[in-house]
Amino acid sequence: MYIQHSGYDKLEDVDANTFTYTFAANVVGPVMIYQVFKRFLDKSDKPVVVNLSSAAGSMGMDLGASAPVYAISKAALNMMVRYP
């Protein structure tokens, strides 16, 4: 299986597999991990969840067309942490 690096694509050139795999890695994966560990977080006096994001996920960051899939997935991750 070949996964095209999403960091150098223009949005019109991105295939569905690249978008799907990038979104799965940067958004779906962290959600699934959160769900698995939620019961332990609920028992903790000081629960902490850390997600690795990027400035590319900022709505104010302008990367042009250099990394649209990556930026979209990181923006989704950033929004996810607002809705635990």
Coordinates of N, CA and C in Angstrom, one line a residue:
M1 N 0.8 -1.2 0.0 CA 0.0 0.0 0.0 C 0.9 1.2 0.0
Y2 N 0.6 2.2 -0.8 CA 1.3 3.5 -0.9 C 0.4 4.6 -0.4
I3 N 0.9 5.3 0.6 CA 0.1 6.5 1.0 C 0.9 7.7 0.6
Q4 N 0.3 8.5 -0.2 CA 0.9 9.7 -0.7 C 1.0 10.7 0.4
H5 N 2.2 11.4 0.5 CA 2.4 12.4 1.5 C 1.5 13.6 1.2
S6 N 0.7 13.9 2.2 CA -0.3 15.0 2.0 C 0.3 16.4 2.1
G7 N 1.5 16.5 2.5 CA 2.1 17.8 2.8 C 2.5 18.6 1.5
Y8 N 2.5 18.0 0.4 CA 2.9 18.7 -0.8 C 1.9 18.7 -1.9
D9 N 0.6 18.4 -1.6 CA -0.4 18.3 -2.6 C -1.2 19.6 -2.7
K10 N -1.7 19.8 -3.9 CA -2.8 20.8 -4.0 C -4.1 20.1 -3.8
L11 N -5.1 20.8 -3.2 CA -6.3 20.1 -2.9 C -6.9 19.4 -4.1
E12 N -6.9 20.0 -5.3 CA -7.5 19.4 -6.5 C -6.7 18.2 -6.9
D13 N -5.5 17.9 -6.4 CA -4.8 16.8 -6.8 C -4.8 15.6 -5.8
V14 N -5.5 15.8 -4.6 CA -5.5 14.9 -3.6 C -6.5 13.8 -3.9
D15 N -6.1 12.5 -3.8 CA -7.0 11.4 -4.0 C -7.7 11.1 -2.7
A16 N -8.8 10.3 -2.8 CA -9.6 10.0 -1.6 C -8.8 9.2 -0.6
N17 N -8.0 8.3 -1.1 CA -7.2 7.5 -0.1 C -6.3 8.3 0.7
T18 N -5.6 9.3 0.1 CA -4.7 10.2 0.9 C -5.5 10.9 1.9
F19 N -6.6 11.5 1.5 CA -7.5 12.2 2.5 C -7.9 11.3 3.6
T20 N -8.4 10.2 3.2 CA -8.9 9.2 4.2 C -7.9 8.8 5.2
Y21 N -6.7 8.4 4.7 CA -5.6 7.9 5.6 C -5.1 9.1 6.5
T22 N -5.0 10.2 6.0 CA -4.5 11.4 6.8 C -5.5 11.7 7.8
F23 N -6.8 11.8 7.5 CA -7.8 12.1 8.5 C -7.9 11.0 9.5
A24 N -7.8 9.8 9.1 CA -7.8 8.6 10.1 C -6.6 8.7 11.1
A25 N -5.5 9.1 10.6 CA -4.3 9.2 11.5 C -4.4 10.4 12.4
N26 N -4.8 11.5 11.9 CA -4.8 12.7 12.7 C -6.1 13.0 13.5
V27 N -7.2 12.4 13.2 CA -8.4 12.7 13.9 C -9.1 11.4 14.4
V28 N -9.3 10.5 13.6 CA -10.0 9.3 14.1 C -9.2 8.5 15.1
G29 N -7.9 8.4 14.9 CA -7.0 7.7 15.8 C -7.0 8.3 17.2
P30 N -6.8 9.6 17.3 CA -6.9 10.2 18.6 C -8.2 10.1 19.3
V31 N -9.3 10.1 18.5 CA -10.7 9.9 19.1 C -10.8 8.5 19.7
M32 N -10.3 7.5 19.0 CA -10.4 6.1 19.4 C -9.6 5.9 20.7
I33 N -8.4 6.5 20.7 CA -7.5 6.4 21.9 C -8.2 7.0 23.1
Y34 N -8.8 8.2 22.9 CA -9.5 8.9 23.9 C -10.6 8.0 24.5
Q35 N -11.4 7.4 23.6 CA -12.5 6.5 24.1 C -12.0 5.4 24.9
V36 N -10.9 4.8 24.5 CA -10.3 3.6 25.3 C -9.9 4.1 26.7
F37 N -9.3 5.2 26.8 CA -8.7 5.7 28.1 C -9.7 6.5 28.9
K38 N -10.8 6.9 28.4 CA -11.8 7.7 29.1 C -12.1 7.2 30.5
R39 N -12.3 5.9 30.6 CA -12.7 5.4 31.9 C -11.6 5.6 33.0
F40 N -10.3 5.6 32.5 CA -9.2 5.9 33.5 C -9.2 7.4 33.8
L41 N -9.4 8.2 32.8 CA -9.4 9.6 33.0 C -10.5 10.0 34.0
D42 N -11.6 9.4 33.9 CA -12.7 9.7 34.8 C -12.4 9.3 36.3
K43 N -11.5 8.4 36.5 CA -11.1 8.0 37.8 C -9.9 8.8 38.4
S44 N -9.3 9.6 37.6 CA -8.2 10.4 38.0 C -8.6 11.7 38.6
D45 N -7.8 12.2 39.6 CA -8.0 13.5 40.2 C -7.5 14.6 39.3
K46 N -6.6 14.3 38.4 CA -6.0 15.3 37.5 C -5.9 14.7 36.1
P47 N -7.0 14.5 35.5 CA -7.0 13.9 34.1 C -6.4 14.9 33.1
V48 N -5.6 14.3 32.3 CA -4.9 15.1 31.2 C -5.0 14.3 29.9
V49 N -5.3 15.0 28.8 CA -5.3 14.5 27.5 C -4.4 15.4 26.7
V50 N -3.4 14.8 26.0 CA -2.5 15.5 25.2 C -2.6 15.1 23.8
N51 N -2.9 16.0 22.9 CA -2.9 15.7 21.4 C -1.9 16.5 20.7
L52 N -1.1 15.9 19.8 CA -0.1 16.6 19.1 C -0.7 17.3 17.9
S53 N -0.8 18.6 17.9 CA -1.4 19.3 16.7 C -0.3 20.1 16.0
S54 N -0.7 21.1 15.3 CA 0.3 21.9 14.5 C -0.3 23.2 14.2
A55 N 0.5 24.2 14.1 CA 0.0 25.5 13.7 C -0.7 25.5 12.3
A56 N -0.4 24.4 11.6 CA -1.1 24.3 10.3 C -2.6 24.1 10.5
G57 N -3.0 23.6 11.6 CA -4.4 23.4 11.9 C -5.1 24.7 12.3
S58 N -4.4 25.8 12.5 CA -5.0 27.0 12.9 C -5.8 27.7 11.7
M59 N -6.9 28.1 12.0 CA -7.7 28.8 10.9 C -7.0 30.1 10.4
G60 N -6.2 30.6 11.3 CA -5.5 31.9 10.9 C -4.2 31.6 10.2
M61 N -3.7 30.4 10.1 CA -2.5 30.1 9.4 C -2.7 29.9 7.9
D62 N -1.9 30.6 7.1 CA -2.1 30.5 5.7 C -1.0 29.7 5.1
L63 N -1.2 28.4 4.8 CA -0.2 27.6 4.1 C -0.3 27.6 2.6
G64 N -1.3 28.3 2.2 CA -1.6 28.3 0.7 C -2.1 26.9 0.4
A65 N -1.6 26.4 -0.7 CA -2.1 25.1 -1.2 C -1.0 24.0 -0.9
S66 N 0.0 24.3 0.0 CA 1.1 23.4 0.1 C 0.8 22.2 1.0
A67 N -0.2 22.2 1.8 CA -0.5 21.1 2.7 C -2.0 21.1 3.1
P68 N -2.9 21.0 2.2 CA -4.3 21.2 2.5 C -4.9 20.0 3.3
V69 N -4.5 18.8 3.0 CA -5.1 17.6 3.7 C -4.6 17.6 5.1
Y70 N -3.3 17.8 5.3 CA -2.7 17.9 6.6 C -3.3 19.0 7.5
A71 N -3.5 20.2 6.9 CA -4.0 21.3 7.6 C -5.5 21.1 8.0
I72 N -6.3 20.5 7.1 CA -7.7 20.2 7.4 C -7.8 19.2 8.5
S73 N -6.9 18.1 8.5 CA -7.0 17.1 9.5 C -6.6 17.7 10.9
K74 N -5.6 18.6 10.9 CA -5.1 19.1 12.2 C -6.2 20.1 12.7
A75 N -6.9 20.9 11.8 CA -7.9 21.7 12.3 C -9.1 20.9 12.9
A76 N -9.3 19.8 12.3 CA -10.4 18.9 12.9 C -9.9 18.4 14.3
L77 N -8.6 18.0 14.4 CA -8.1 17.6 15.7 C -8.3 18.7 16.7
N78 N -7.9 19.9 16.3 CA -8.1 21.1 17.2 C -9.5 21.3 17.7
M79 N -10.5 21.1 16.8 CA -11.9 21.2 17.2 C -12.3 20.1 18.1
M80 N -11.7 18.9 17.8 CA -12.1 17.7 18.6 C -11.9 17.9 20.1
V81 N -10.8 18.6 20.4 CA -10.4 18.7 21.8 C -11.4 19.7 22.6
R82 N -12.2 20.4 21.8 CA -13.2 21.3 22.4 C -14.4 20.6 22.9
Y83 N -14.6 19.3 22.4 CA -15.8 18.5 22.7 C -15.4 17.2 23.3
P84 N -14.9 17.2 24.6 CA -14.5 15.9 25.2 C -15.7 15.1 25.5

